[in-house]
């Protein structure tokens, strides 16, 4: 029973995104709710019908047939909408009443989803709302799942999605690919949203492992979708995919059975997913074509070094140099901290300590963890003081625990 | 924060006999130093990289080739940084590899 339930859940999640994209293409993005309703009704009917008759041989085809009927029915029934849409439509297209227009071919699904991806990753919408909308419309996540991923509630998520859709209407966003000239700039935004989706899964505070993994898989799927289309299959698209593969390869190794985060140093590398690492290296090679170096390229290179557990000077020197480059194009406090850690590993603690003292990231508990780590090489008392500050600033219980362990270890050296 | 330009000057140098390792070590020094400024969130941009050869035109139409013996120190390159004050910007210049080569760093505020 649960197996069947899981199957349906996965099927509906996948097909939701495909069908909403195809139907929205017909109605126009301003009527995206109609598409969502039609698809939801289709799922409801499927659940009822399949419960008594069993799941058909080709469930997707069944769903498409029903959704097609419902779409056509909607066109005919709702006269008011009909006229409105007809007026908007006939200017561009002869008639939308032909049954053949509701086209669930693999090709049309692919095209519609790609267009939807660009529509939702429109720079006019705030990125937080975009991630919500992407999860709903592109990945087919339920409202309660999105709420859980954001540690929020259904009401807040519904509001956020509503505002995002309003914005789509207000900005008259259309489902179409940007022009040749525009596509490079717009692709940056699309890649950024995919990156945020992935990070949401990878670093999310929710304890729900399956949900987090799902988020990462969906981000990968959207990235791969972009590589299947020539104009969006750019070096940086492949760089982002490489980065996500390398990170995802450690997914199972970084969390213990009780949900605590396992730091890189203590990870069991036997749990690293070597297939994903190979896949990452494949994308990394592809990303090296052309002379473009994006921040995804640099991050992917760092991540690829982290897929080699052995601590060599060569490794840390290489990582340090990539961090040096990354900082020049994309500063963030966490990059600065990671760079200083690499400096410690490559150039020794004395140099790193001088540099770390200059950073002054005083509200960041990772900063004090780093200072504590560096001082533990020369001054146990200062090390303890810094770890203590980190402990006070840390927000989650598991972070506090791992800092506490560091303090305890200090005096056993 | 204000914008400053850091200009590097070094005595004429000749890297044609330098080994690969020496060049790599020199490159690392510069990258680590600039990386340190960037880690503080104070890096703005790299200036154009100047090639070693060049000419100098003086009043009266006198043209001399490099190396620029007359001006002892040759302009190497520059970077743009941001800092709270001229003193703060000068602190950033410490550790610049040009200093190891007996050169200098000139720190100049840039008009907004």
Short mmCIF file of C-alpha atoms in Angstrom, two decimals:
data_model
loop_
_atom_site.label_atom_id
_atom_site.label_comp_id
_atom_site.label_asym_id
_atom_site.label_seq_id
_atom_site.Cartn_x
_atom_site.Cartn_y
_atom_site.Cartn_z
CA UNK A 1 0.00 0.00 0.00
CA UNK A 2 2.71 2.45 0.98
CA UNK A 3 4.67 1.35 -2.05
CA UNK A 4 1.73 2.24 -4.25
CA UNK A 5 1.29 5.48 -2.35
CA UNK A 6 4.94 6.39 -2.94
CA UNK A 7 4.63 5.49 -6.60
CA UNK A 8 1.61 7.75 -7.04
CA UNK A 9 3.22 10.56 -5.11
CA UNK A 10 6.29 10.45 -7.31
CA UNK A 11 4.25 10.09 -10.49
CA UNK A 12 2.01 13.03 -9.60
CA UNK A 13 4.97 15.16 -8.64
CA UNK A 14 6.67 14.55 -11.98
CA UNK A 15 3.57 14.84 -14.09
CA UNK A 16 2.29 17.92 -12.29
CA UNK A 17 5.19 19.99 -13.56
CA UNK A 18 4.89 18.66 -17.11
CA UNK A 19 1.15 19.07 -17.44
CA UNK A 20 0.99 22.50 -15.83
CA UNK A 21 3.67 23.69 -18.25
CA UNK A 22 1.83 22.39 -21.31
CA UNK A 23 -1.58 23.67 -20.26
CA UNK A 24 -0.24 27.05 -19.10
CA UNK A 25 1.28 27.44 -22.52
CA UNK A 26 -2.25 27.27 -23.97
CA UNK A 27 -4.02 29.49 -21.47
CA UNK A 28 -1.18 31.91 -20.99
CA UNK A 29 0.84 32.32 -17.82
CA UNK A 30 -1.64 34.81 -16.37
CA UNK A 31 -4.10 31.93 -15.96
CA UNK A 32 -1.65 29.52 -14.39
CA UNK A 33 -4.14 28.69 -11.61
CA UNK A 34 -6.51 27.18 -14.19
CA UNK A 35 -3.75 24.84 -15.29
CA UNK A 36 -3.00 23.92 -11.68
CA UNK A 37 -6.69 23.25 -11.00
CA UNK A 38 -7.11 21.07 -14.08
CA UNK A 39 -4.09 19.00 -13.12
CA UNK A 40 -5.19 18.67 -9.50
CA UNK A 41 -8.67 17.54 -10.62
CA UNK A 42 -7.03 15.02 -12.93
CA UNK A 43 -5.03 13.57 -10.02
CA UNK A 44 -8.15 13.38 -7.89
CA UNK A 45 -9.99 11.46 -10.58
CA UNK A 46 -6.97 9.19 -11.10
CA UNK A 47 -6.75 8.36 -7.40
CA UNK A 48 -10.44 7.49 -7.27
CA UNK A 49 -10.52 5.52 -10.47
CA UNK A 50 -7.25 3.64 -9.91
CA UNK A 51 -8.27 2.66 -6.42
CA UNK A 52 -11.11 0.55 -7.77
CA UNK A 53 -9.73 -0.46 -11.18
CA UNK A 54 -6.02 -0.61 -10.44
CA UNK A 55 -3.24 1.48 -11.92
CA UNK A 56 -3.32 1.38 -15.76
CA UNK A 57 -0.36 0.12 -17.79
CA UNK A 58 0.62 3.57 -18.87
CA UNK A 59 -0.47 5.88 -16.04
CA UNK A 60 1.07 8.99 -17.59
CA UNK A 61 -0.85 8.51 -20.83
CA UNK A 62 -4.03 8.06 -18.78
CA UNK A 63 -3.36 11.34 -16.99
CA UNK A 64 -2.66 13.16 -20.25
CA UNK A 65 -5.88 11.90 -21.82
CA UNK A 66 -7.97 13.05 -18.88
CA UNK A 67 -6.18 16.37 -18.56
CA UNK A 68 -6.71 16.95 -22.26
CA UNK A 69 -10.44 16.33 -21.93
CA UNK A 70 -10.67 18.58 -18.93
CA UNK A 71 -8.76 21.32 -20.70
CA UNK A 72 -11.02 21.20 -23.74
CA UNK A 73 -14.07 21.05 -21.51
CA UNK A 74 -12.84 24.09 -19.66
CA UNK A 75 -12.42 25.99 -22.90
CA UNK A 76 -15.95 25.22 -24.03
CA UNK A 77 -17.71 25.63 -20.72
CA UNK A 78 -16.33 28.86 -19.50
CA UNK A 79 -17.63 31.29 -22.03
CA UNK A 80 -16.37 34.34 -20.26
CA UNK A 81 -12.83 33.06 -20.15
CA UNK A 82 -13.18 31.68 -23.61
CA UNK A 83 -13.84 35.03 -25.13
CA UNK A 84 -11.13 36.71 -23.19
CA UNK A 85 -8.60 34.11 -24.19
CA UNK A 86 -9.84 33.95 -27.75
CA UNK A 87 -9.33 37.66 -28.10
CA UNK A 88 -5.81 37.39 -26.78
CA UNK A 89 -5.12 34.32 -28.76
CA UNK A 90 -6.61 34.78 -32.19
CA UNK A 91 -4.18 37.59 -32.81
CA UNK A 92 -1.35 35.09 -32.64
CA UNK A 93 -2.92 31.79 -33.40
CA UNK A 94 -5.86 30.68 -35.51
CA UNK A 95 -7.83 28.62 -33.08
CA UNK A 96 -7.21 26.91 -29.81
CA UNK A 97 -10.22 24.65 -30.02
CA UNK A 98 -8.54 21.91 -31.93
CA UNK A 99 -8.01 18.84 -29.83
CA UNK A 100 -4.53 18.50 -31.23
CA UNK A 101 -3.47 21.71 -29.51
CA UNK A 102 -3.48 20.08 -26.12
CA UNK A 103 -0.29 18.33 -26.95
CA UNK A 104 1.38 16.08 -24.39
CA UNK A 105 4.10 14.80 -26.70
CA UNK A 106 7.53 14.41 -25.12
CA UNK A 107 8.83 17.19 -27.29
CA UNK A 108 6.14 19.67 -26.39
CA UNK A 109 6.44 18.80 -22.72
CA UNK A 110 10.17 19.48 -22.87
CA UNK A 111 9.76 22.78 -24.73
CA UNK A 112 7.00 23.96 -22.41
CA UNK A 113 8.99 23.10 -19.30
CA UNK A 114 12.02 24.96 -20.57
CA UNK A 115 9.88 28.00 -21.35
CA UNK A 116 8.30 27.74 -17.91
CA UNK A 117 11.73 27.61 -16.32
CA UNK A 118 12.71 30.88 -17.99
CA UNK A 119 9.33 32.46 -17.19
CA UNK A 120 9.58 31.68 -13.49
CA UNK A 121 13.23 32.65 -13.22
CA UNK A 122 12.36 36.11 -14.44
CA UNK A 123 14.46 38.78 -12.73
CA UNK A 124 11.26 40.77 -12.01
CA UNK A 125 10.29 38.35 -9.24
CA UNK A 126 12.08 38.37 -5.90
CA UNK A 127 14.27 35.32 -5.59
CA UNK A 128 12.63 33.97 -2.45
CA UNK A 129 9.27 33.90 -4.19
CA UNK A 130 10.94 32.40 -7.23
CA UNK A 131 12.22 29.43 -5.28
CA UNK A 132 8.75 28.80 -3.90
CA UNK A 133 7.21 29.07 -7.34
CA UNK A 134 9.91 26.91 -8.87
CA UNK A 135 9.30 24.22 -6.25
CA UNK A 136 5.58 24.29 -6.92
CA UNK A 137 5.39 24.74 -10.68
CA UNK A 138 8.67 23.28 -11.93
CA UNK A 139 9.17 20.52 -9.40
CA UNK A 140 5.57 19.70 -8.47
CA UNK A 141 6.10 19.94 -4.71
CA UNK A 142 3.05 20.17 -2.46
CA UNK A 143 2.41 23.30 -0.41
CA UNK A 144 3.05 21.45 2.84
CA UNK A 145 6.39 20.19 1.55
CA UNK A 146 7.44 23.68 0.50
CA UNK A 147 6.41 24.95 3.93
CA UNK A 148 8.52 22.27 5.57
CA UNK A 149 11.54 23.05 3.40
CA UNK A 150 11.35 26.72 4.36
CA UNK A 151 10.46 25.93 7.99
CA UNK A 152 7.31 27.96 7.41
CA UNK A 153 3.58 27.25 7.36
CA UNK A 154 1.17 26.53 4.54
CA UNK A 155 -0.58 29.86 4.86
CA UNK A 156 2.62 31.85 4.50
CA UNK A 157 3.70 29.78 1.50
CA UNK A 158 0.32 30.17 -0.19
CA UNK A 159 0.56 33.92 0.29
CA UNK A 160 4.05 33.96 -1.12
CA UNK A 161 3.05 31.94 -4.17
CA UNK A 162 0.01 34.13 -4.69
CA UNK A 163 2.15 37.27 -4.69
CA UNK A 164 4.63 35.68 -7.06
CA UNK A 165 1.84 34.82 -9.51
CA UNK A 166 0.44 38.34 -9.22
CA UNK A 167 3.87 39.57 -10.14
CA UNK A 168 3.97 37.28 -13.18
CA UNK A 169 0.70 38.87 -14.31
CA UNK A 170 1.72 42.43 -13.50
CA UNK A 171 4.98 42.06 -15.41
CA UNK A 172 3.16 40.33 -18.27
CA UNK A 173 5.68 37.51 -18.20
CA UNK A 174 5.12 35.17 -21.11
CA UNK A 175 6.04 31.58 -21.66
CA UNK A 176 8.68 31.89 -24.29
CA UNK A 177 12.42 31.57 -24.55
CA UNK A 178 14.36 34.81 -24.41
CA UNK A 179 15.85 36.02 -27.67
CA UNK A 180 19.33 35.02 -28.72
CA UNK A 181 20.80 38.25 -27.30
CA UNK A 182 18.98 38.01 -24.03
CA UNK A 183 19.46 34.36 -23.29
CA UNK A 184 22.96 34.66 -21.81
CA UNK A 185 21.86 37.19 -19.20
CA UNK A 186 18.63 35.44 -18.45
CA UNK A 187 20.43 32.13 -18.12
CA UNK A 188 22.42 33.58 -15.21
CA UNK A 189 19.21 34.10 -13.30
CA UNK A 190 17.95 30.61 -14.14
CA UNK A 191 21.22 29.04 -12.99
CA UNK A 192 21.14 31.11 -9.82
CA UNK A 193 17.64 29.87 -8.94
CA UNK A 194 18.68 26.27 -9.59
CA UNK A 195 21.72 26.84 -7.36
CA UNK A 196 19.47 28.26 -4.62
CA UNK A 197 17.10 25.30 -4.96
CA UNK A 198 20.02 22.94 -4.53
CA UNK A 199 21.39 24.85 -1.54
CA UNK A 200 17.93 24.90 0.02
CA UNK A 201 18.03 21.11 -0.07
CA UNK A 202 21.68 20.70 0.84
CA UNK A 203 21.85 23.14 3.73
CA UNK A 204 18.19 23.19 4.74
CA UNK A 205 17.41 23.21 8.44
CA UNK A 206 14.59 20.74 8.04
CA UNK A 207 15.34 17.29 9.40
CA UNK A 208 13.35 15.60 6.65
CA UNK A 209 16.12 13.79 4.77
CA UNK A 210 13.93 12.54 1.94
CA UNK A 211 12.58 16.00 1.23
CA UNK A 212 16.06 17.49 1.24
CA UNK A 213 17.38 14.90 -1.14
CA UNK A 214 14.36 15.44 -3.36
CA UNK A 215 15.18 19.14 -3.59
CA UNK A 216 18.73 18.38 -4.65
CA UNK A 217 17.58 15.85 -7.24
CA UNK A 218 15.09 18.32 -8.68
CA UNK A 219 17.78 21.00 -8.96
CA UNK A 220 19.97 18.50 -10.82
CA UNK A 221 17.07 17.56 -13.09
CA UNK A 222 16.44 21.19 -14.04
CA UNK A 223 20.14 21.68 -14.72
CA UNK A 224 20.25 18.64 -16.97
CA UNK A 225 17.18 19.95 -18.78
CA UNK A 226 19.21 23.04 -19.69
CA UNK A 227 22.05 20.95 -21.10
CA UNK A 228 19.63 19.24 -23.48
CA UNK A 229 19.00 22.48 -25.30
CA UNK A 230 21.84 23.86 -27.38
CA UNK A 231 21.47 27.51 -26.49
CA UNK A 232 21.37 26.91 -22.77
CA UNK A 233 24.02 24.20 -22.76
CA UNK A 234 26.82 26.61 -21.85
CA UNK A 235 30.07 26.00 -20.00
CA UNK A 236 28.62 27.55 -16.87
CA UNK A 237 25.56 25.30 -17.04
CA UNK A 238 27.89 22.32 -16.95
CA UNK A 239 29.97 23.94 -14.22
CA UNK A 240 26.88 24.28 -12.03
CA UNK A 241 25.95 20.66 -12.69
CA UNK A 242 29.47 19.53 -11.80
CA UNK A 243 29.29 21.51 -8.56
CA UNK A 244 25.94 19.98 -7.63
CA UNK A 245 27.11 16.44 -8.43
CA UNK A 246 30.23 16.77 -6.27
CA UNK A 247 28.25 18.12 -3.32
CA UNK A 248 25.46 15.60 -3.74
CA UNK A 249 28.01 12.77 -3.72
CA UNK A 250 28.53 13.38 0.01
CA UNK A 251 24.85 13.55 0.84
CA UNK A 252 24.69 10.23 2.69
CA UNK A 253 28.06 10.64 4.37
CA UNK A 254 27.36 13.98 5.97
CA UNK A 255 24.54 12.99 8.25
CA UNK A 256 24.54 10.35 10.97
CA UNK A 257 21.60 8.06 11.60
CA UNK A 258 20.31 10.37 14.33
CA UNK A 259 20.37 13.36 11.99
CA UNK A 260 23.50 15.08 13.34
CA UNK A 261 25.76 16.73 10.81
CA UNK A 262 29.06 14.94 10.27
CA UNK A 263 31.93 17.28 9.48
CA UNK A 264 33.97 16.65 6.38
CA UNK A 265 37.02 15.49 8.34
CA UNK A 266 35.06 12.79 10.11
CA UNK A 267 33.10 11.56 7.10
CA UNK A 268 33.34 7.95 6.02
CA UNK A 269 34.41 8.27 2.44
CA UNK A 270 33.09 4.79 1.68
CA UNK A 271 29.69 6.46 1.80
CA UNK A 272 30.58 8.97 -0.89
CA UNK A 273 28.69 8.29 -4.11
CA UNK A 274 31.42 7.51 -6.64
CA UNK A 275 28.96 7.46 -9.56
CA UNK A 276 28.02 11.08 -8.82
CA UNK A 277 31.67 12.04 -8.47
CA UNK A 278 32.36 10.55 -11.92
CA UNK A 279 29.33 12.38 -13.28
CA UNK A 280 30.67 15.57 -11.74
CA UNK A 281 34.05 15.13 -13.41
CA UNK A 282 32.26 14.57 -16.72
CA UNK A 283 30.40 17.88 -16.39
CA UNK A 284 33.55 19.61 -15.14
CA UNK A 285 35.36 18.58 -18.34
CA UNK A 286 32.51 19.93 -20.45
CA UNK A 287 32.54 23.19 -18.49
CA UNK A 288 36.17 23.76 -19.46
CA UNK A 289 35.24 24.40 -23.10
CA UNK A 290 35.42 28.03 -24.04
CA UNK A 291 37.20 30.70 -22.05
CA UNK A 292 34.45 31.61 -19.63
CA UNK A 293 35.15 31.24 -15.92
CA UNK A 294 32.08 31.70 -13.75
CA UNK A 295 31.89 31.41 -10.02
CA UNK A 296 30.30 27.97 -10.61
CA UNK A 297 33.48 26.90 -12.39
CA UNK A 298 35.58 27.89 -9.41
CA UNK A 299 33.26 26.39 -6.85
CA UNK A 300 33.10 23.17 -8.86
CA UNK A 301 36.88 22.96 -8.91
CA UNK A 302 37.04 23.38 -5.16
CA UNK A 303 34.33 20.77 -4.72
CA UNK A 304 36.20 18.37 -6.99
CA UNK A 305 39.30 18.65 -4.77
CA UNK A 306 37.13 17.90 -1.77
CA UNK A 307 36.20 14.61 -3.42
CA UNK A 308 39.79 13.54 -2.71
CA UNK A 309 40.01 12.84 0.99
CA UNK A 310 43.78 12.67 1.28
CA UNK A 311 45.30 15.81 2.84
CA UNK A 312 48.20 16.86 0.64
CA UNK A 313 49.90 20.20 0.30
CA UNK A 314 49.14 20.11 -3.40
CA UNK A 315 45.43 19.77 -2.69
CA UNK A 316 45.28 22.67 -0.23
CA UNK A 317 47.49 24.91 -2.34
CA UNK A 318 45.18 24.31 -5.31
CA UNK A 319 42.09 24.96 -3.20
CA UNK A 320 43.63 28.14 -1.78
CA UNK A 321 44.37 29.52 -5.24
CA UNK A 322 40.85 28.83 -6.47
CA UNK A 323 39.45 30.55 -3.38
CA UNK A 324 41.72 33.53 -4.08
CA UNK A 325 40.20 33.74 -7.57
CA UNK A 326 36.67 33.19 -6.33
CA UNK A 327 36.95 36.06 -3.85
CA UNK A 328 37.89 38.44 -6.64
CA UNK A 329 34.64 37.79 -8.48
CA UNK A 330 32.26 36.77 -5.71
CA UNK A 331 33.00 37.85 -2.14
CA UNK A 332 30.98 36.44 0.71
CA UNK A 333 31.90 35.97 4.37
CA UNK A 334 31.74 32.21 4.04
CA UNK A 335 34.08 32.21 1.04
CA UNK A 336 36.45 34.44 3.04
CA UNK A 337 36.37 31.99 5.95
CA UNK A 338 36.89 28.97 3.75
CA UNK A 339 39.75 30.70 1.99
CA UNK A 340 41.41 31.40 5.33
CA UNK A 341 41.03 27.75 6.31
CA UNK A 342 42.71 26.74 3.04
CA UNK A 343 45.45 29.29 3.79
CA UNK A 344 45.96 27.58 7.15
CA UNK A 345 46.29 24.18 5.48
CA UNK A 346 48.56 25.45 2.70
CA UNK A 347 50.69 28.13 4.39
CA UNK A 348 50.52 27.19 8.08
CA UNK A 349 48.67 28.58 11.07
CA UNK A 350 50.87 31.66 11.67
CA UNK A 351 50.06 33.24 8.30
CA UNK A 352 46.42 32.21 8.55
CA UNK A 353 46.08 33.66 12.04
CA UNK A 354 47.30 37.08 10.91
CA UNK A 355 44.85 37.01 8.00
CA UNK A 356 41.98 35.67 10.10
CA UNK A 357 42.34 38.50 12.63
CA UNK A 358 41.77 40.98 9.81
CA UNK A 359 38.42 39.51 8.76
CA UNK A 360 36.46 40.79 11.76
CA UNK A 361 33.29 38.81 11.02
CA UNK A 362 32.11 39.37 14.54
CA UNK A 363 28.57 38.02 14.33
CA UNK A 364 29.53 34.85 12.57
CA UNK A 365 30.06 31.81 14.79
CA UNK A 366 32.06 30.05 12.08
CA UNK A 367 34.55 32.90 12.33
CA UNK A 368 35.20 32.07 15.97
CA UNK A 369 35.36 28.37 15.22
CA UNK A 370 38.11 29.16 12.71
CA UNK A 371 39.96 31.43 15.17
CA UNK A 372 39.66 28.75 17.85
CA UNK A 373 41.02 26.16 15.45
CA UNK A 374 43.98 28.40 14.55
CA UNK A 375 44.77 29.35 18.16
CA UNK A 376 44.68 25.72 19.22
CA UNK A 377 48.08 25.46 17.51
CA UNK A 378 49.71 27.98 19.85
CA UNK A 379 47.49 29.31 22.63
CA UNK A 380 44.99 26.96 24.29
CA UNK A 381 43.41 29.69 26.38
CA UNK A 382 42.69 31.94 23.43
CA UNK A 383 41.47 28.92 21.51
CA UNK A 384 39.01 28.19 24.29
CA UNK A 385 37.80 31.80 24.44
CA UNK A 386 37.11 31.80 20.73
CA UNK A 387 35.32 28.46 20.77
CA UNK A 388 33.26 29.78 23.66
CA UNK A 389 32.22 32.82 21.61
CA UNK A 390 31.33 30.51 18.74
CA UNK A 391 29.27 28.39 21.12
CA UNK A 392 27.33 31.42 22.33
CA UNK A 393 26.63 32.60 18.78
CA UNK A 394 25.72 29.19 17.31
CA UNK A 395 22.04 28.87 16.58
CA UNK A 396 21.37 25.16 16.44
CA UNK A 397 21.85 22.46 19.01
CA UNK A 398 23.96 20.26 16.70
CA UNK A 399 26.33 23.15 16.02
CA UNK A 400 26.67 23.84 19.73
CA UNK A 401 27.42 20.17 20.33
CA UNK A 402 30.19 20.02 17.78
CA UNK A 403 31.77 23.20 19.21
CA UNK A 404 31.54 21.74 22.73
CA UNK A 405 33.49 18.71 21.49
CA UNK A 406 36.21 20.99 20.18
CA UNK A 407 36.52 22.69 23.57
CA UNK A 408 36.76 19.36 25.35
CA UNK A 409 39.42 18.11 22.95
CA UNK A 410 41.61 21.21 23.53
CA UNK A 411 43.11 20.18 26.82
CA UNK A 412 43.86 16.64 25.78
CA UNK A 413 46.41 17.70 23.24
CA UNK B 1 34.07 53.20 2.58
CA UNK B 2 36.07 55.08 -0.01
CA UNK B 3 37.84 53.90 -3.11
CA UNK B 4 41.62 53.84 -3.32
CA UNK B 5 44.11 52.90 -5.97
CA UNK B 6 47.19 50.95 -5.01
CA UNK B 7 49.98 51.44 -7.57
CA UNK B 8 52.98 49.16 -7.53
CA UNK B 9 56.41 50.26 -8.57
CA UNK B 10 59.41 48.00 -8.76
CA UNK B 11 62.99 48.47 -9.88
CA UNK B 12 63.48 47.15 -13.37
CA UNK B 13 63.42 43.45 -13.23
CA UNK B 14 64.20 40.74 -15.65
CA UNK B 15 62.32 37.49 -15.33
CA UNK B 16 63.69 35.91 -18.48
CA UNK B 17 66.10 33.72 -16.46
CA UNK B 18 63.68 32.91 -13.68
CA UNK B 19 62.80 29.24 -13.30
CA UNK B 20 59.26 27.96 -13.54
CA UNK B 21 59.26 27.36 -9.78
CA UNK B 22 60.37 30.92 -9.06
CA UNK B 23 57.64 32.32 -11.29
CA UNK B 24 55.08 30.07 -9.65
CA UNK B 25 56.18 31.16 -6.18
CA UNK B 26 55.99 34.80 -7.24
CA UNK B 27 52.52 34.28 -8.69
CA UNK B 28 51.40 32.64 -5.46
CA UNK B 29 52.72 35.56 -3.39
CA UNK B 30 50.67 38.04 -5.39
CA UNK B 31 47.57 35.85 -5.46
CA UNK B 32 47.71 35.26 -1.69
CA UNK B 33 48.23 38.95 -0.99
CA UNK B 34 45.35 40.11 -3.20
CA UNK B 35 43.25 37.20 -1.89
CA UNK B 36 43.83 38.53 1.63
CA UNK B 37 42.43 41.93 0.65
CA UNK B 38 39.49 40.28 -1.10
CA UNK B 39 38.83 38.12 1.98
CA UNK B 40 38.21 41.33 3.91
CA UNK B 41 35.66 42.32 1.28
CA UNK B 42 37.84 45.27 0.26
CA UNK B 43 38.87 44.33 -3.24
CA UNK B 44 37.19 46.22 -6.11
CA UNK B 45 39.00 45.38 -9.33
CA UNK B 46 42.26 44.59 -11.02
CA UNK B 47 43.90 47.19 -13.16
CA UNK B 48 45.20 46.46 -16.61
CA UNK B 49 48.33 44.31 -16.52
CA UNK B 50 51.24 46.23 -17.96
CA UNK B 51 53.74 44.45 -20.21
CA UNK B 52 57.44 44.96 -19.33
CA UNK B 53 58.46 46.88 -22.47
CA UNK B 54 57.53 50.50 -23.17
CA UNK B 55 58.70 53.96 -24.12
CA UNK B 56 58.82 57.27 -22.29
CA UNK B 57 58.23 60.59 -24.05
CA UNK B 58 59.70 63.67 -22.45
CA UNK B 59 59.45 67.37 -23.09
CA UNK B 60 61.32 68.36 -26.21
CA UNK B 61 60.37 65.16 -28.01
CA UNK B 62 62.94 63.01 -26.27
CA UNK B 63 61.89 59.37 -26.47
CA UNK B 64 63.59 56.72 -24.36
CA UNK B 65 63.06 52.99 -24.32
CA UNK B 66 62.50 51.01 -21.21
CA UNK B 67 63.85 49.79 -18.90
CA UNK B 68 63.25 53.14 -17.37
CA UNK B 69 66.58 53.83 -15.76
CA UNK B 70 65.65 57.46 -15.27
CA UNK B 71 62.75 56.73 -12.98
CA UNK B 72 64.43 53.95 -11.02
CA UNK B 73 61.13 52.28 -10.30
CA UNK B 74 58.88 51.11 -13.06
CA UNK B 75 55.12 51.17 -12.71
CA UNK B 76 54.05 47.56 -12.48
CA UNK B 77 50.31 47.61 -12.24
CA UNK B 78 47.52 48.72 -9.97
CA UNK B 79 44.44 47.46 -8.16
CA UNK B 80 41.37 49.22 -6.81
CA UNK B 81 40.38 48.65 -3.20
CA UNK B 82 37.95 50.13 -0.72
CA UNK B 83 38.83 51.21 2.78
CA UNK B 84 37.57 53.44 5.59
CA UNK B 85 40.50 55.84 5.43
CA UNK B 86 43.87 56.46 3.82
CA UNK B 87 45.48 54.82 6.87
CA UNK B 88 43.28 51.76 6.49
CA UNK B 89 44.13 51.56 2.78
CA UNK B 90 47.82 51.83 3.63
CA UNK B 91 47.45 48.92 6.03
CA UNK B 92 46.09 46.86 3.15
CA UNK B 93 49.26 47.56 1.18
CA UNK B 94 51.41 45.84 3.81
CA UNK B 95 52.68 42.50 2.62
CA UNK B 96 52.56 43.49 -1.04
CA UNK B 97 55.16 41.42 -2.93
CA UNK B 98 56.43 44.57 -4.68
CA UNK B 99 57.95 45.52 -1.33
CA UNK B 100 59.94 42.27 -1.20
CA UNK B 101 61.47 43.24 -4.55
CA UNK B 102 62.58 46.56 -3.10
CA UNK B 103 59.69 48.36 -4.75
CA UNK B 104 56.93 50.53 -3.36
CA UNK B 105 53.17 50.83 -3.19
CA UNK B 106 51.57 54.20 -3.72
CA UNK B 107 48.17 54.60 -2.09
CA UNK B 108 45.90 57.22 -3.64
CA UNK B 109 42.30 58.08 -2.84
CA UNK B 110 40.05 58.21 -5.89
CA UNK B 111 37.51 61.02 -6.26
CA UNK B 112 34.00 59.61 -6.08
#
